[in-house]
C-alpha cells in the first residue's frame, strides 16, 4: 500500500523572526511512517519542522506553513492509497506578514488571525477506494468531538487522543488512542509507547485499505 503520512506542527510566520505554532513533536506521525515501512508499505512523509530523524526508506517532504503542507498533500494524493493526517496543522495564520521585524511598543499589540485552509475538509478523494484518516486531539468530550470530525471532514477513520494530560498526546513518548470508524465501530488502543501504538494502527489501516481495494476488484 502507498501511504502519505503528515506529521509535526506547522509554523505561520508573523514577521522575519516570529511565528505561530503548536506543541506537536511529530513523534506519532514519524512512528506511523516507520511502522508502515516496516510492514512493507511505501511512505511519503510530509513533515512540518521537527527535531526527529526521518525513518530510512521514507520519501521525506519538508514543509513549514499550513499552505505548504496543503500543497504537498495535494501534489502526492493521486499516487497514494491512504492519507494519514497526523500533523497538527495550525488553525489560524496572521492576516498579514510583516516583512520588517515588528518593534516592541508600550501598548498592547493586536494580531489579526485568519483561518488556514482545512486540508482534510477541503480534500477531493482521488478515487472512491482512497482511505482518509484524520486525527482528533481533544481535551474534552473526546468521543463527541471525534465523531463530529469524522462527519464534518468526511474521514473514513478518526484516531482520537486526549491531550489534556502530560502522559499522552503532544510531546509525550506515549499515547492512548480510540479509533472511530465510519460504520460506527470503535476500537481502543491502550496506553503504550507511540511506536507500539503506531504498529497496531498501521495494521488496522492496512486491513481497512485492503478491504476497500479488494471490494473494487
Ligand atoms: N487538519 C487539517 N487542516 C487544518 C487543521 C486540521 O487537515 N487546517 C486536520 C488535522 O491534521 C487532523 C484533523 O484535521 O487530522 C483534526 O485536527 P484538530 O486540530 O484535532 O481539529 P480542528 O479541525 O483543528 O478543530 P479544533 O482545533 O477546533 O479541535
Short mmCIF file of C-alpha atoms and ligand atoms in Angstrom, two decimals:
data_model
loop_
_atom_site.label_atom_id
_atom_site.label_comp_id
_atom_site.label_asym_id
_atom_site.label_seq_id
_atom_site.Cartn_x
_atom_site.Cartn_y
_atom_site.Cartn_z
CA UNK A 1 0.00 0.00 0.00
CA UNK A 2 1.10 3.57 -0.61
CA UNK A 3 0.83 5.81 2.45
CA UNK A 4 1.02 9.59 2.80
CA UNK A 5 1.66 10.49 6.43
CA UNK A 6 1.70 14.10 7.62
CA UNK A 7 3.47 14.87 10.87
CA UNK A 8 4.52 17.64 13.21
CA UNK A 9 3.32 21.20 13.57
CA UNK A 10 3.09 23.97 11.00
CA UNK A 11 4.55 27.43 11.51
CA UNK A 12 2.65 30.52 10.43
CA UNK A 13 5.03 33.48 10.06
CA UNK A 14 4.26 36.82 11.70
CA UNK A 15 7.44 38.67 10.74
CA UNK A 16 11.01 37.56 9.83
CA UNK A 17 11.71 36.39 13.40
CA UNK A 18 8.35 35.23 14.77
CA UNK A 19 5.73 32.63 14.03
CA UNK A 20 2.61 30.94 15.44
CA UNK A 21 2.87 27.22 16.05
CA UNK A 22 1.89 24.47 18.49
CA UNK A 23 3.43 21.80 20.70
CA UNK A 24 3.31 18.90 18.25
CA UNK A 25 6.59 16.94 18.33
CA UNK A 26 5.91 14.84 15.22
CA UNK A 27 6.65 11.63 17.16
CA UNK A 28 3.30 9.96 16.41
CA UNK A 29 3.47 10.68 12.67
CA UNK A 30 7.10 9.57 12.41
CA UNK A 31 6.25 6.37 14.32
CA UNK A 32 3.38 5.67 11.90
CA UNK A 33 5.68 6.23 8.92
CA UNK A 34 8.26 3.87 10.43
CA UNK A 35 5.64 1.21 11.21
CA UNK A 36 4.18 1.41 7.69
CA UNK A 37 7.65 1.00 6.16
CA UNK A 38 8.33 -1.99 8.45
CA UNK A 39 5.16 -3.62 7.08
CA UNK A 40 6.47 -3.19 3.52
CA UNK A 41 4.34 -0.19 2.54
CA UNK A 42 5.73 2.83 0.70
CA UNK A 43 5.60 6.12 2.61
CA UNK A 44 5.63 9.77 1.65
CA UNK A 45 6.24 11.62 4.92
CA UNK A 46 5.14 15.25 4.75
CA UNK A 47 6.65 16.85 7.79
CA UNK A 48 6.45 20.21 9.50
CA UNK A 49 9.53 21.43 11.41
CA UNK A 50 10.53 18.78 13.98
CA UNK A 51 13.79 17.60 15.51
CA UNK A 52 13.45 13.93 14.60
CA UNK A 53 15.43 11.70 12.26
CA UNK A 54 13.14 10.51 9.47
CA UNK A 55 12.79 6.73 9.11
CA UNK A 56 15.05 5.43 6.36
CA UNK A 57 13.12 4.49 3.28
CA UNK A 58 10.55 7.27 3.66
CA UNK A 59 10.20 9.82 0.92
CA UNK A 60 10.52 12.96 3.07
CA UNK A 61 8.84 16.19 2.03
CA UNK A 62 9.68 19.04 4.40
CA UNK A 63 7.26 21.92 4.75
CA UNK A 64 6.87 24.85 7.12
CA UNK A 65 3.47 26.52 6.74
CA UNK A 66 -0.06 25.12 6.53
CA UNK A 67 -0.27 26.35 2.91
CA UNK A 68 2.89 24.40 2.03
CA UNK A 69 1.51 21.30 3.74
CA UNK A 70 -1.75 21.68 1.82
CA UNK A 71 0.15 21.96 -1.49
CA UNK A 72 2.35 18.94 -0.67
CA UNK A 73 -0.64 16.75 0.27
CA UNK A 74 -2.43 17.67 -2.95
CA UNK A 75 0.70 17.08 -5.04
CA UNK A 76 1.09 13.49 -3.79
CA UNK A 77 -2.51 12.39 -3.22
CA UNK A 78 -3.16 10.80 -6.59
CA UNK A 79 -0.18 8.45 -6.27
CA UNK A 80 -1.30 7.01 -2.91
CA UNK A 81 -3.92 4.73 -1.33
CA UNK A 82 -4.19 6.19 2.15
CA UNK A 83 -3.71 9.59 3.76
CA UNK A 84 -2.88 9.64 7.47
CA UNK A 85 -3.35 13.25 8.51
CA UNK A 86 -1.43 13.18 11.77
CA UNK A 87 0.02 16.72 11.53
CA UNK A 88 -1.12 19.42 13.93
CA UNK A 89 -1.91 21.97 11.25
CA UNK A 90 -2.35 25.50 12.63
CA UNK A 91 -5.99 26.58 12.54
CA UNK A 92 -5.13 30.27 12.14
CA UNK A 93 -2.45 32.32 10.49
CA UNK A 94 -1.64 36.05 10.67
CA UNK A 95 -3.76 38.04 8.21
CA UNK A 96 -0.61 39.78 7.02
CA UNK A 97 3.11 39.04 7.13
CA UNK A 98 5.28 41.96 8.14
CA UNK A 99 8.47 41.95 6.07
CA UNK A 100 10.05 44.09 8.81
CA UNK A 101 10.51 42.94 12.38
CA UNK A 102 7.57 44.26 14.43
CA UNK A 103 9.04 46.61 17.03
CA UNK A 104 8.09 46.47 20.69
CA UNK A 105 5.52 49.04 21.75
CA UNK A 106 4.37 50.23 25.15
CA UNK A 107 0.74 49.37 24.39
CA UNK A 108 -0.92 46.02 23.83
CA UNK A 109 -0.49 44.60 20.37
CA UNK A 110 -3.39 43.05 18.48
CA UNK A 111 -2.68 40.49 15.77
CA UNK A 112 -5.38 39.72 13.25
CA UNK A 113 -5.61 36.00 12.54
CA UNK A 114 -7.45 34.36 9.69
CA UNK A 115 -8.38 30.66 9.38
CA UNK A 116 -5.97 28.43 7.47
CA UNK A 117 -7.36 26.08 4.85
CA UNK A 118 -8.61 22.85 6.42
CA UNK A 119 -6.62 20.31 4.42
CA UNK A 120 -8.81 17.33 5.32
CA UNK A 121 -12.14 19.09 4.95
CA UNK A 122 -11.21 20.52 1.54
CA UNK A 123 -9.82 17.27 0.14
CA UNK A 124 -11.12 15.62 -3.02
CA UNK A 125 -10.52 11.89 -2.95
CA UNK A 126 -8.51 10.71 -5.95
CA UNK A 127 -10.63 7.51 -6.03
CA UNK A 128 -13.58 6.08 -4.04
CA UNK A 129 -11.26 3.42 -2.54
CA UNK A 130 -8.85 6.03 -1.17
CA UNK A 131 -8.74 5.87 2.66
CA UNK A 132 -8.83 9.16 4.57
CA UNK A 133 -7.63 9.03 8.16
CA UNK A 134 -7.91 12.08 10.41
CA UNK A 135 -6.68 12.69 13.93
CA UNK A 136 -8.52 14.43 16.73
CA UNK A 137 -6.54 15.93 19.59
CA UNK A 138 -9.04 16.75 22.32
CA UNK A 139 -9.06 17.95 25.90
CA UNK A 140 -12.84 17.45 26.41
CA UNK A 141 -15.69 15.34 25.04
CA UNK A 142 -13.33 13.07 23.11
CA UNK A 143 -15.96 10.82 21.52
CA UNK A 144 -18.45 13.56 20.54
CA UNK A 145 -15.68 15.73 19.05
CA UNK A 146 -14.08 12.82 17.20
CA UNK A 147 -17.45 11.74 15.74
CA UNK A 148 -18.08 15.32 14.62
CA UNK A 149 -14.69 15.46 12.88
CA UNK A 150 -15.38 12.09 11.23
CA UNK A 151 -18.61 13.50 9.74
CA UNK A 152 -17.57 17.11 9.04
CA UNK A 153 -14.21 16.25 7.48
CA UNK A 154 -15.63 13.21 5.62
CA UNK A 155 -12.98 10.89 7.02
CA UNK A 156 -13.21 7.09 6.92
CA UNK A 157 -11.41 6.81 10.23
CA UNK A 158 -10.61 9.25 13.03
CA UNK A 159 -7.89 8.48 15.55
CA UNK A 160 -8.68 10.40 18.72
CA UNK A 161 -6.41 11.14 21.62
CA UNK A 162 -6.79 13.02 24.86
CA UNK A 163 -4.21 15.80 25.09
CA UNK A 164 -5.31 17.19 28.45
CA UNK A 165 -2.61 15.39 30.49
CA UNK A 166 1.15 15.21 30.12
CA UNK A 167 1.37 11.44 29.87
CA UNK A 168 -0.37 11.07 26.49
CA UNK A 169 -0.51 13.05 23.29
CA UNK A 170 1.61 16.02 22.32
CA UNK A 171 5.35 15.89 23.10
CA UNK A 172 4.96 12.65 25.08
CA UNK A 173 6.58 9.34 24.07
CA UNK A 174 3.36 7.54 24.92
CA UNK A 175 -0.17 7.74 23.71
CA UNK A 176 -3.58 6.15 24.13
CA UNK A 177 -6.00 6.36 21.23
CA UNK A 178 -9.53 5.44 20.28
CA UNK A 179 -10.19 4.75 16.63
CA UNK A 180 -13.62 5.69 15.27
CA UNK A 181 -14.81 4.12 12.02
CA UNK A 182 -17.43 5.42 9.59
CA UNK A 183 -19.70 2.42 10.26
CA UNK A 184 -20.00 3.40 13.94
CA UNK A 185 -17.48 0.85 15.25
CA UNK A 186 -14.70 1.95 17.57
CA UNK A 187 -11.51 0.38 18.85
CA UNK A 188 -9.30 1.45 21.72
CA UNK A 189 -5.53 1.05 21.84
CA UNK A 190 -4.47 1.32 25.49
CA UNK A 191 -1.62 3.50 26.70
CA UNK A 192 1.68 2.40 25.19
CA UNK A 193 4.80 3.88 23.57
CA UNK A 194 3.91 5.70 20.34
CA UNK A 195 5.92 3.14 18.33
CA UNK A 196 3.69 0.33 19.64
CA UNK A 197 0.50 2.34 19.03
CA UNK A 198 1.75 3.07 15.51
CA UNK A 199 2.27 -0.63 14.72
CA UNK A 200 -1.25 -1.51 15.85
CA UNK A 201 -2.67 1.45 13.94
CA UNK A 202 -0.87 0.58 10.70
CA UNK A 203 -2.28 -2.99 10.88
CA UNK A 204 -5.81 -1.61 11.31
CA UNK A 205 -5.33 0.89 8.46
CA UNK A 206 -3.85 -1.63 6.05
CA UNK A 207 -6.73 -4.04 6.75
CA UNK A 208 -9.24 -1.26 6.09
CA UNK A 209 -7.38 -0.28 2.92
CA UNK A 210 -7.10 -3.89 1.74
CA UNK A 211 -10.84 -4.41 2.20
CA UNK A 212 -11.59 -1.41 0.01
CA UNK A 213 -9.16 -2.35 -2.72
CA UNK A 214 -10.44 -5.96 -2.91
CA UNK A 215 -14.05 -4.73 -2.94
CA UNK A 216 -13.16 -2.77 -6.05
CA UNK A 217 -11.86 -5.79 -7.98
N1 LIG B 1 -6.48 19.46 9.97
C1 LIG B 1 -6.31 19.81 8.64
N2 LIG B 1 -6.19 21.13 8.29
C2 LIG B 1 -6.27 22.09 9.22
C3 LIG B 1 -6.46 21.75 10.60
C4 LIG B 1 -6.56 20.42 10.94
O1 LIG B 1 -6.27 18.92 7.78
N3 LIG B 1 -6.16 23.36 8.84
C5 LIG B 1 -6.59 18.03 10.31
C6 LIG B 1 -5.57 17.52 11.31
O2 LIG B 1 -4.39 17.09 10.65
C7 LIG B 1 -6.32 16.37 11.96
C8 LIG B 1 -7.76 16.83 11.92
O3 LIG B 1 -7.84 17.85 10.93
O4 LIG B 1 -6.22 15.17 11.20
C9 LIG B 1 -8.28 17.36 13.23
O5 LIG B 1 -7.40 18.33 13.73
P1 LIG B 1 -7.66 19.01 15.13
O6 LIG B 1 -6.61 20.03 15.39
O7 LIG B 1 -7.93 17.95 16.17
O8 LIG B 1 -9.06 19.70 14.90
P2 LIG B 1 -9.50 21.02 14.23
O9 LIG B 1 -10.25 20.74 12.98
O10 LIG B 1 -8.34 21.95 14.11
O11 LIG B 1 -10.57 21.57 15.27
P3 LIG B 1 -10.36 22.04 16.81
O12 LIG B 1 -8.98 22.67 16.85
O13 LIG B 1 -11.47 23.00 17.00
O14 LIG B 1 -10.49 20.81 17.65
#
